[in-house]
Coordinates of C-alpha atoms and ligand atoms in Angstrom, one line a residue:
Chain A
X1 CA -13.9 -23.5 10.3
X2 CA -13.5 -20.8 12.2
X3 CA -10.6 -19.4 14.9
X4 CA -10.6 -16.6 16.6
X5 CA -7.5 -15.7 19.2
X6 CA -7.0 -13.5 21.7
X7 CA -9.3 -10.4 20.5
X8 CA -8.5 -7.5 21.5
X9 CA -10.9 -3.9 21.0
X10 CA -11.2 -0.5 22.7
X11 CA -12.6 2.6 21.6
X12 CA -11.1 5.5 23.3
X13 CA -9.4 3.4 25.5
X14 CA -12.4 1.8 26.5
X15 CA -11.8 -2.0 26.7
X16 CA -14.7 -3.6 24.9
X17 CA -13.1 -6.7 24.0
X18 CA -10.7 -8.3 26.3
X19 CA -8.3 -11.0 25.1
X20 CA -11.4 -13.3 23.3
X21 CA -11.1 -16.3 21.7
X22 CA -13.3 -18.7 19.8
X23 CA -13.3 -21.0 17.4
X24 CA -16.8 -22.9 15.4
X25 CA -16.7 -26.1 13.5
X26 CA -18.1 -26.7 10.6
X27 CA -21.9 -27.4 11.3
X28 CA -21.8 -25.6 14.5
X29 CA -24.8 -23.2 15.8
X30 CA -22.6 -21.3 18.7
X31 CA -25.3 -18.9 20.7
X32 CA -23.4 -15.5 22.4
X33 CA -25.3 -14.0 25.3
X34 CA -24.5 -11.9 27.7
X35 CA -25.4 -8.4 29.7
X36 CA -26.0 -5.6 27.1
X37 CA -22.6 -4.0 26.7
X38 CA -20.5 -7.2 27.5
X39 CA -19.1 -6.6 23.8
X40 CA -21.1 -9.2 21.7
X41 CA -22.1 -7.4 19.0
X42 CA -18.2 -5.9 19.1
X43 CA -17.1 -9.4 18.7
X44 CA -19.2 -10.0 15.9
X45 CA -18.7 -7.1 13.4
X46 CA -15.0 -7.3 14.2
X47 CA -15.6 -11.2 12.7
X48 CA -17.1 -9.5 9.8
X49 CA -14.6 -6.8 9.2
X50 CA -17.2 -4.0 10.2
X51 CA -14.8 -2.9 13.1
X52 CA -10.8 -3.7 13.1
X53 CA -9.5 -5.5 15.9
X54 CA -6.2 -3.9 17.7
X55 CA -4.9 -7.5 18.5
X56 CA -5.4 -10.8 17.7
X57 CA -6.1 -13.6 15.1
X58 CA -8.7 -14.5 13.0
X59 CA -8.6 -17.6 10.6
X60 CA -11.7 -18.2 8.3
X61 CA -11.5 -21.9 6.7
X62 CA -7.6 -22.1 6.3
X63 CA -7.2 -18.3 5.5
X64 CA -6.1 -16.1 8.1
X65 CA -8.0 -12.4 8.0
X66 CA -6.0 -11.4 10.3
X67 CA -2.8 -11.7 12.6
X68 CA -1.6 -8.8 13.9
X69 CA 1.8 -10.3 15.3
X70 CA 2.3 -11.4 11.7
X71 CA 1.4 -8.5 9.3
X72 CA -2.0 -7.4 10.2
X73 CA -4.9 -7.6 8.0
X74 CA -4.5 -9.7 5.0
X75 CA -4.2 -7.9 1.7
X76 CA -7.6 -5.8 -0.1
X77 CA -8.0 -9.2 -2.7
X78 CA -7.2 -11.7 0.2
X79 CA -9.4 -10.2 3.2
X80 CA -12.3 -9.8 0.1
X81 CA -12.2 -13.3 -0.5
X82 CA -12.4 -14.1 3.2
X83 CA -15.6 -12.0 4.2
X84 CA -17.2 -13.1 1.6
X85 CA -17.2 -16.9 3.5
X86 CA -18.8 -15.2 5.9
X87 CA -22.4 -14.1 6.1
X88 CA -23.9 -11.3 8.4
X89 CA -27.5 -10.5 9.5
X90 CA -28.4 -7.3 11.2
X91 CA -30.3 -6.6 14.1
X92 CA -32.5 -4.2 12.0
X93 CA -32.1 -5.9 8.6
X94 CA -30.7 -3.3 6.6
X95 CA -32.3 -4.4 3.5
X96 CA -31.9 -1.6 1.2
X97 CA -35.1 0.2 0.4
X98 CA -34.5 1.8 -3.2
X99 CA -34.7 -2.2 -4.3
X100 CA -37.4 -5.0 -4.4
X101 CA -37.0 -7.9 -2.5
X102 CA -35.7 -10.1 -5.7
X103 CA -33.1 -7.3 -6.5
X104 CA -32.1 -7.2 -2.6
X105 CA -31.3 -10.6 -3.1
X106 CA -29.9 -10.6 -6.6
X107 CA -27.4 -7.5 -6.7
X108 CA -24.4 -8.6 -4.4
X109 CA -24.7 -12.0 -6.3
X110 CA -24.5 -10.2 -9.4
X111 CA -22.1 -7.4 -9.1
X112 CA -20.1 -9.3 -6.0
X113 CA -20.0 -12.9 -7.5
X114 CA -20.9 -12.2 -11.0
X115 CA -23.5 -14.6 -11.5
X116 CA -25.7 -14.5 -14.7
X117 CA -29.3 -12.5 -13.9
X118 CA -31.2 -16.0 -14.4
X119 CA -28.5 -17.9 -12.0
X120 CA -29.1 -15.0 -9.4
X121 CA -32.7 -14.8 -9.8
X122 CA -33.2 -18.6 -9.5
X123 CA -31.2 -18.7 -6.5
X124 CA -33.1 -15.8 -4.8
X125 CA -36.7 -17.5 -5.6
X126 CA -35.2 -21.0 -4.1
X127 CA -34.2 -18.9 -1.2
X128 CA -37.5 -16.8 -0.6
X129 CA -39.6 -19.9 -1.0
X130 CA -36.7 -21.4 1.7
X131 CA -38.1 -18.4 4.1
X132 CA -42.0 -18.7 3.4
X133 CA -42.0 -15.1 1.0
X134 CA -42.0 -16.1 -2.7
X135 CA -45.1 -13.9 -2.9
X136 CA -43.3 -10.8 -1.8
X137 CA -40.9 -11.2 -4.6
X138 CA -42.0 -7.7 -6.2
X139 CA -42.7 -6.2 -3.1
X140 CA -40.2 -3.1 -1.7
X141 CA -38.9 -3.8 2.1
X142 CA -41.5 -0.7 3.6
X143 CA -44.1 -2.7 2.7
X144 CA -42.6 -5.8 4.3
X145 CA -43.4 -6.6 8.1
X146 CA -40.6 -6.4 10.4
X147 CA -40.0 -10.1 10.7
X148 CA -40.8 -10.6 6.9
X149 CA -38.2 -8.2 6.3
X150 CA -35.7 -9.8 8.5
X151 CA -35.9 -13.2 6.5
X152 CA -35.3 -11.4 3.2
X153 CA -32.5 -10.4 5.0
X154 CA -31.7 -13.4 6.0
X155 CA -31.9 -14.6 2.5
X156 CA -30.2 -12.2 1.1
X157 CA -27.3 -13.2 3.3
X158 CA -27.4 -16.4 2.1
X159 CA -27.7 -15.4 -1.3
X160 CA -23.9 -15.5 -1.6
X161 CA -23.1 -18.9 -0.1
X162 CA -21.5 -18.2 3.0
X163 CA -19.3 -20.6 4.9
X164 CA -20.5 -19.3 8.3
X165 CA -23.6 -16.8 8.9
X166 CA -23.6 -14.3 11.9
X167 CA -26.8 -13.0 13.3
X168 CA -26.6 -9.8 15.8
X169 CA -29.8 -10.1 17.7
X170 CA -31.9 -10.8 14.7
X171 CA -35.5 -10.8 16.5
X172 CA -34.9 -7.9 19.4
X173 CA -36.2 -5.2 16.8
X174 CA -39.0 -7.3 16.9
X175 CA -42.5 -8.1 18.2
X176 CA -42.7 -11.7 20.2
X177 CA -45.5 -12.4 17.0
X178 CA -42.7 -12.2 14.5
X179 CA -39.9 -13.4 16.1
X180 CA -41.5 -16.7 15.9
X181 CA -41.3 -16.6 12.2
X182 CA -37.4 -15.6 11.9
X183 CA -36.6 -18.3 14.7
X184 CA -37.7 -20.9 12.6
X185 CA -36.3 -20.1 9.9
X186 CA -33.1 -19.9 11.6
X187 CA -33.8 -23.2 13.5
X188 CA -34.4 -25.0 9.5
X189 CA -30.9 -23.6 9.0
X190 CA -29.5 -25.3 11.9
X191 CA -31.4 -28.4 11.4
X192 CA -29.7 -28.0 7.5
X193 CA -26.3 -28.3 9.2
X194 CA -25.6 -24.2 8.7
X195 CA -22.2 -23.3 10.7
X196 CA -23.9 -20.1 12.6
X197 CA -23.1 -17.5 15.2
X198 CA -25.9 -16.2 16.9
X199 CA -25.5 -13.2 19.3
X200 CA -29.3 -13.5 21.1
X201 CA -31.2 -12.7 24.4
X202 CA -33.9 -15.2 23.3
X203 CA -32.4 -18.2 26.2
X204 CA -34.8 -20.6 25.3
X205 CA -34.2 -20.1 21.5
X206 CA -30.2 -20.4 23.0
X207 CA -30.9 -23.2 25.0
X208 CA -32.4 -24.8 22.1
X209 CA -30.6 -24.6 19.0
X210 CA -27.3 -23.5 20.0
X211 CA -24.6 -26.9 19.9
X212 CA -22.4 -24.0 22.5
X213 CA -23.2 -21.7 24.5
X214 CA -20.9 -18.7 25.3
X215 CA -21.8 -16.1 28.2
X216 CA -19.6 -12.9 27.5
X217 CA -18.8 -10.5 30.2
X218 CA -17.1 -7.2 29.9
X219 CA -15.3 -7.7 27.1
X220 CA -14.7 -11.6 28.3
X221 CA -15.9 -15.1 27.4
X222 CA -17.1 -15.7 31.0
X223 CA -18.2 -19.5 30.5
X224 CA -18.7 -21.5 27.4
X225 CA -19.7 -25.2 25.8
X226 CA -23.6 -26.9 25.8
X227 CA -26.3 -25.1 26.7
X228 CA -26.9 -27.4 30.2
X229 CA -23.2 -26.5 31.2
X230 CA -23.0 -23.4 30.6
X231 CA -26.7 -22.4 31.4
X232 CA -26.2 -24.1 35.3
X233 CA -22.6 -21.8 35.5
X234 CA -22.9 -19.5 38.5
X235 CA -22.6 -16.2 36.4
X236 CA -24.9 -17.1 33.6
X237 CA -27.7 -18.2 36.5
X238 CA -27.2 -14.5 37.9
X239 CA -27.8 -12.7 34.1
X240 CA -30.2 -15.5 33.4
X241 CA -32.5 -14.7 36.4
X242 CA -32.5 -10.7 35.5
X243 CA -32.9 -11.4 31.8
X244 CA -36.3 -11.9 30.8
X245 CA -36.7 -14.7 29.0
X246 CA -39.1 -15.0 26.3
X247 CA -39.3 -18.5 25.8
X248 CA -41.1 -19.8 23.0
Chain B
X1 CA -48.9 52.9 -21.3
X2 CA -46.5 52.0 -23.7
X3 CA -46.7 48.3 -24.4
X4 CA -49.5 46.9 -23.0
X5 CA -52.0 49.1 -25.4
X6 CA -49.6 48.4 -28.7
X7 CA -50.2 45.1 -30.1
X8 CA -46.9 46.0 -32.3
X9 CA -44.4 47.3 -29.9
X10 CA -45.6 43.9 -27.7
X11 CA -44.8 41.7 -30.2
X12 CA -41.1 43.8 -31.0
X13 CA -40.4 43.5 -27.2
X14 CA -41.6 39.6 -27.1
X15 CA -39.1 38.8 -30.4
X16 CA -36.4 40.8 -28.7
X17 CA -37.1 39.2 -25.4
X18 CA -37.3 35.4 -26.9
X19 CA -33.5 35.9 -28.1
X20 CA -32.4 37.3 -24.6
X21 CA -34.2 34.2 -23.6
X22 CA -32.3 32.0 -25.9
X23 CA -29.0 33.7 -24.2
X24 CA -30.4 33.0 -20.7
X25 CA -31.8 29.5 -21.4
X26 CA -28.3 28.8 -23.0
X27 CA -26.7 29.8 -19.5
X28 CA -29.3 28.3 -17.6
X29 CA -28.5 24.4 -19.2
X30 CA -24.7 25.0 -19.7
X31 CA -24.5 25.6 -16.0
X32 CA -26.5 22.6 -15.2
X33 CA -24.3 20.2 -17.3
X34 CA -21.4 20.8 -15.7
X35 CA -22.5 21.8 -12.3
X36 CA -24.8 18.4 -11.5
X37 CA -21.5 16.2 -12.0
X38 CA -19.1 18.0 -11.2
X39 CA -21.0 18.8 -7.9
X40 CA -20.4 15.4 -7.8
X41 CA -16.9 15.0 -8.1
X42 CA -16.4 17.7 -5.4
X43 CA -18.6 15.8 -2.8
X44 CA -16.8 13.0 -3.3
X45 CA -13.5 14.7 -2.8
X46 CA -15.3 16.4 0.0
X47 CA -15.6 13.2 1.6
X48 CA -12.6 11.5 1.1
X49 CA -10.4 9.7 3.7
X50 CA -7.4 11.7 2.4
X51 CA -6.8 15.1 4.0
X52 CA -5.2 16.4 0.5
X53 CA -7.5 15.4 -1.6
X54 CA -10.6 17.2 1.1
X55 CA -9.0 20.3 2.6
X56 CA -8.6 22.1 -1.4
X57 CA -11.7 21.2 -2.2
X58 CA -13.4 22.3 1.0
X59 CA -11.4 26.2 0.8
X60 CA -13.2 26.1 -2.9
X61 CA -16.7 25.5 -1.6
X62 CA -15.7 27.9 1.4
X63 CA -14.8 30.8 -1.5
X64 CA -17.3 29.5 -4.3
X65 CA -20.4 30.0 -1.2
X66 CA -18.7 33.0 1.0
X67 CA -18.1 35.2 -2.0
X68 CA -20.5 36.6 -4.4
X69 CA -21.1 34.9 -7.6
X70 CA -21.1 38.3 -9.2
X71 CA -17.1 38.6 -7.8
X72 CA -16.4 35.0 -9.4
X73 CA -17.8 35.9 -12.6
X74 CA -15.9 39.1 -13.1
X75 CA -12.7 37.4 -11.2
X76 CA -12.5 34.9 -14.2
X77 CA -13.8 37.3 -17.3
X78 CA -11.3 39.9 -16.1
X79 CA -8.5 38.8 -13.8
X80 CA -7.8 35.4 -15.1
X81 CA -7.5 36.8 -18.4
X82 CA -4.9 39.2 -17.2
X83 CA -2.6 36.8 -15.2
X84 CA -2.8 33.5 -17.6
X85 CA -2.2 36.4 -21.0
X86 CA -5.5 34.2 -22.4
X87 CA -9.3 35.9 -23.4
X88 CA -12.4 34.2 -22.6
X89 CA -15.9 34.4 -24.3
X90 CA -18.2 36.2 -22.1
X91 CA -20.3 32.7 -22.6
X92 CA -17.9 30.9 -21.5
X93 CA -16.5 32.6 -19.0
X94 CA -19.9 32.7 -17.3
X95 CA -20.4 29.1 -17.6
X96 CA -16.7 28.2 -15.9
X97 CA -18.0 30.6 -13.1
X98 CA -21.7 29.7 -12.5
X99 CA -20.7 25.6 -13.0
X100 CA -18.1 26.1 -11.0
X101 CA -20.2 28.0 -7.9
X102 CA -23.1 26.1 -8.5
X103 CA -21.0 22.8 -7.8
X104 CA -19.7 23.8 -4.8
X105 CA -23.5 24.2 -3.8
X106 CA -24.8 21.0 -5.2
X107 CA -21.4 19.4 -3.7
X108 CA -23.2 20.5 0.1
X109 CA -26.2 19.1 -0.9
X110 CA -25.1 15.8 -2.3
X111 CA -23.0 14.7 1.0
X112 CA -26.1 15.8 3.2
X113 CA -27.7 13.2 1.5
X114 CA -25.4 10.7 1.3
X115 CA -24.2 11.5 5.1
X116 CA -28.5 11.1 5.7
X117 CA -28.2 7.8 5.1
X118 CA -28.3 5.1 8.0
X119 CA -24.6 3.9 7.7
X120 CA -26.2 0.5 8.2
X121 CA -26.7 0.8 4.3
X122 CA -23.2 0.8 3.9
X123 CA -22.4 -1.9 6.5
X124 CA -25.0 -3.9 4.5
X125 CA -23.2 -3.4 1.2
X126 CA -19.7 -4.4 3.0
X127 CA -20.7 -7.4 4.2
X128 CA -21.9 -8.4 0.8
X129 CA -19.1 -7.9 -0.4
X130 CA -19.4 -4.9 -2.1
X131 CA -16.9 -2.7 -3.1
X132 CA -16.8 1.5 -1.7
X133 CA -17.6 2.3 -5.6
X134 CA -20.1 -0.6 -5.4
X135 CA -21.7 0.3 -2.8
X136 CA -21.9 4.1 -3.1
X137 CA -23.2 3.9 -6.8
X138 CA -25.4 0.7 -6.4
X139 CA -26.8 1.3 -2.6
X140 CA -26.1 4.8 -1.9
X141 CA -26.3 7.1 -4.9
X142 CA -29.7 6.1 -5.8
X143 CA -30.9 6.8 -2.6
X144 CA -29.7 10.1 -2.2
X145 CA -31.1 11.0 -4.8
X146 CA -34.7 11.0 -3.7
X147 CA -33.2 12.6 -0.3
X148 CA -31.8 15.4 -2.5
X149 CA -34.6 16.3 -4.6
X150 CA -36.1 19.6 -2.9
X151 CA -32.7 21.4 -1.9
X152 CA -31.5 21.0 -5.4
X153 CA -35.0 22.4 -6.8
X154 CA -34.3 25.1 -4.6
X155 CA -30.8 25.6 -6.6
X156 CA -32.1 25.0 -9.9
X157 CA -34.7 27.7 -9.4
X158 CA -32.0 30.3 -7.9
X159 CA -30.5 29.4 -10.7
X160 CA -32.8 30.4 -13.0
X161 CA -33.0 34.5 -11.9
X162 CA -28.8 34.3 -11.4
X163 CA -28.9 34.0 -15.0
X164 CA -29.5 38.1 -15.1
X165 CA -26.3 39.0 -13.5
X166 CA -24.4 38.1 -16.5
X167 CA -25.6 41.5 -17.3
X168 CA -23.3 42.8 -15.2
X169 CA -20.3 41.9 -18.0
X170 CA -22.4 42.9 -21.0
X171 CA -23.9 39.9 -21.5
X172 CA -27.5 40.3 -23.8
X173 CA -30.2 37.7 -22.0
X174 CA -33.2 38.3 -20.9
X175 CA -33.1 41.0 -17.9
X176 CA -31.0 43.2 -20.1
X177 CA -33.2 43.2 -23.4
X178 CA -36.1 44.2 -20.5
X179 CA -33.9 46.5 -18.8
X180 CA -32.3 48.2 -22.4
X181 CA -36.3 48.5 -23.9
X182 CA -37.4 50.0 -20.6
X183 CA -34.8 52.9 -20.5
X184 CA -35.3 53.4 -23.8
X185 CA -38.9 53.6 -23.5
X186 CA -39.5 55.3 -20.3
X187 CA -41.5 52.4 -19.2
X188 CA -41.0 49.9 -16.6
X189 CA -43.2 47.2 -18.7
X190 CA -40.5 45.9 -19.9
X191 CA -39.0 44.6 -17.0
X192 CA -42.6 43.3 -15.8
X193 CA -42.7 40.9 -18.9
X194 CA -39.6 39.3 -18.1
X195 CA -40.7 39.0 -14.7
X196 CA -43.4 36.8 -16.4
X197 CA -40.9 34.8 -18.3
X198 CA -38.9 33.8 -15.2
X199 CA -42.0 33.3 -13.6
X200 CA -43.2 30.6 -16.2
X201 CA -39.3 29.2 -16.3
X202 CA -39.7 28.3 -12.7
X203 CA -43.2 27.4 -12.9
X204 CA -41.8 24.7 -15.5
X205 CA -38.5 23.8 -13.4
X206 CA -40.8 23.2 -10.2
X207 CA -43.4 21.1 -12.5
X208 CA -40.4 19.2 -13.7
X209 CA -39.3 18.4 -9.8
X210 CA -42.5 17.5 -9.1
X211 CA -42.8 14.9 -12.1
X212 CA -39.4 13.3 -10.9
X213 CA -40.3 13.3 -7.3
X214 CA -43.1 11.1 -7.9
X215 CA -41.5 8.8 -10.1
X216 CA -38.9 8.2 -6.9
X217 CA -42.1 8.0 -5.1
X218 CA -41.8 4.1 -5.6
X219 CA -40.1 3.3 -2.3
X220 CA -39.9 5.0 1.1
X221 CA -37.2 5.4 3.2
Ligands
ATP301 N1 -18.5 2.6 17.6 C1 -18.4 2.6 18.9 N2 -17.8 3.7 19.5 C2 -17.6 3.8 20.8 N3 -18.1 2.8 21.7 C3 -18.6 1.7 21.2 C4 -18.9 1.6 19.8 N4 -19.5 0.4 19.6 C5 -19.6 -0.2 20.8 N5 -19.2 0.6 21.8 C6 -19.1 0.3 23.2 O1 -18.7 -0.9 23.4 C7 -19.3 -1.6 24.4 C8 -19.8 -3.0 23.9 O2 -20.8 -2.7 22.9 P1 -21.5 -3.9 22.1 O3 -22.4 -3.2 21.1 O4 -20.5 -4.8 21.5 O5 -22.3 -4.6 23.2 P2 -23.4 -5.7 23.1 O6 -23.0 -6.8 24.0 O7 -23.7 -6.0 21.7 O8 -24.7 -5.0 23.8 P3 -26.3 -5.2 23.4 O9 -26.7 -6.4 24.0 O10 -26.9 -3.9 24.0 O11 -26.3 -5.1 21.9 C9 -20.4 -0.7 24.9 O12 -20.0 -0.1 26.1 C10 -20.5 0.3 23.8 O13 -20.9 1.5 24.3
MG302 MG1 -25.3 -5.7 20.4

């Protein structure tokens, strides 16, 4: 579904990803953790086309985003078609405010997929029932909790379909209270067979959900495959024991 | 006293006055038609990834807020005139300057507000999917809008008292009718009555900011 090789990302000369490769099958909730700074959320925007890589490969379902031995970036139509299979969600939701929560999840649909209004608007009620707010329909995102505005955003994401849905740290803008709510939801994803990427510091949540595990390190995958290998690997022990793990 | 005792000379002045108001009033919406979009247009030049398309428009907002407007008026009713062999309208003339300086004001204004907003807005937009036109009229246009609403009052009421330098080129608005009855009456009531009327313009362009500033009130952030 998706394949990722050799990754490669500085910024002024710093190294912040080092030769990183990965790949998710279809179905697959993969976990990132790792020491803040080890380049996770790096890896995932350059996934999602929110940061260029300077070397590497990236194949979405068949089409290839990019290859920069073989011509770089795909073309503006091309690399359009292929973000669009995949689905982001922001550590601090980014919902946008000027909208209600039925228009959040309605206007990419619309102006991005072209779906008819009642098409879009079904689809966004089916979705905010999915996360437990078809009451906040009407509602603006400020008047939305934290976690209650990180499931719109989760919806919203999902709005559009996509083959494979990233989350950067979706519950460390918020309190443990909340975070509950947004983990299950995510965890009723993964149950529904949702290919997922999920950069988190919640181990348990990790340990959990994720089918694989991977431990980054400066810039490196350090260690990588189920959550009982790769949780007993020397390394991830040492971050392990410092992180503080708010097990649910 | 001259007018304030004399019912009829009041009533002269007023009917004199409410044409140079028509003049000013005139100046006062001309400028903002053009100025509000066409602030636009230079912000978004102003902003653009392309050096030739930014650096000409940034030396014009340099020159249109270094120099005074009084300069730009008179540079295009007499010095363009002379050099492109073609006449303007004082009107018109004074419209191509004050949009044109006004513009480069709003065109300050408008990217503070869009630059305001938390790039995650955008970020959000791409990875829906949306386009850089999508996103910056859908997502990011509306929203600097509220963020813009007080430093463009502050324009709009400038505005509305830069309207009597056009006197300056002969132009007949209000200030000059005031000015003209006051030297030829020996009085300086004159100009204290158009005082009044600018006064009650900005009284109405403050009350009309208000009015839209709640209606963006909807939503916070
Ligand atoms: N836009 C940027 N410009 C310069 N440096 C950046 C930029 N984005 C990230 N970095 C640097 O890259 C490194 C990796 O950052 P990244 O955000 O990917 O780490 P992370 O693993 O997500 O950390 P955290 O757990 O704190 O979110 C850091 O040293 C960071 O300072
Ligand atoms: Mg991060």
């Amino acid at each position: 579904m998706l394949q990722a090789n050799n990754l490669e990302k500085s910024f002024d000369a710093l190294g912040v990803l080092r030769r990183v490769s990965l790949h998710v099958e279809k179905g697959e909730v993969v976990a990132i953790i790792g020491r803040s700074g080890s380049g996770k959320s790096t890896l995932l925007r350059c996934l999602n086309h929110l940061e260029k890589v300077d070397a590497g490969y990236i194949r979405v379902d068949g089409d290839v985003m990019v290859d920069t031995e073989n011509g770089g970036y795909a073309p503006r139509d091309k690399l359009h078609a292929i973000c669009l299979k995949m689905g982001y969600v922001f550590q601090n939701f980014n919902l946008f405010p000027h909208f209600s929560v039925l228009r959040n999840l309605t206007e990419a649909q619309r102006c991005v997929l072209k779906r008819p209004k009642e098409e879009a608007e079904a689809r966004a009620e089916a979705l905010l029932e999915k996360v437990g707010l078809s009451d906040k329909r009407d509602q603006y995102p400020y008047q939305l909790s934290g976690g209650q505005q990180q499931r719109v955003a989760i919806a919203r994401a999902l709005a559009l379909d996509p083959m494979i849905l990233c989350f950067d740290e979706p519950t460390s803008a918020l309190d443990p209270l909340l975070t509950k709510d947004v983990l299950t939801v995510i965890r009723d994803l993964a149950r529904d067979n949702n290919t997922m990427i999920v950069v988190t510091h919640e181990m348990a949540f990790a340990r959990e959900v994720a089918d694989r595990v991977m431990y980054m390190e400066d810039g490196r995958i350090l260690a990588q495959g189920t959550p009982q290998e790769v949780f007993s690997e020397q390394a991830v022990r040492a971050f392990t024991a410092v992180a503080p793990d708010q097990a649910l | 006293m001259k007018y304030f005792d004399n019912p009829e000379r009041m009533v002269l002045l007023l009917r004199q006055m409410l044409d140079g108001l028509g003049v000013t009033m005139t100046l006062f919406a001309l400028t903002l038609v053009i100025s509000l979009p066409l602030g636009l247009v230079f912000a978004l030049l102003r902003m653009s990834k392309l050096k030739v398309l930014r650096f000409p428009v940034w030396l014009l907002i340099l020159i249109m807020r270094g120099t005074p407007l009084i300069l730009q008026v008179f540079t295009v009713y007499f010095i363009l005139p002379q050099i492109f062999g073609m006449s303007f309208e004082r009107m018109t003339a004074v419209v191509i300057s004050f949009g044109i300086n006004y513009a480069a004001y709003f065109a300050e204004i408008y990217r503070a507000g869009v630059e305001g907003i938390p790039q995650g807005q955008r970020e959000a937009a791409h990875v829906l999917g949306m386009s850089r036109a999508q996103a910056f009229f859908r997502i990011l246009l509306p929203q600097m809008i509220k963020r813009i609403m007080l430093p463009v009052s502050n324009e709009v009421i400038t505005l509305v008292k830069d309207t009597a330098l056009v006197t300056a080129i002969g132009m007949v608005e209000l200030y000059r009718v005031a000015r003209n009855a006051a030297s030829a009456s020996g009085s300086l009531e004159p100009l204290f009555v158009a005082g009044i009327f600018y006064l009650i313009l900005n009284t109405l362009v403050t009350a009309a900011f208000d009015a839209m500033g709640r209606r963006l009130d909807y939503y916070k952030g």
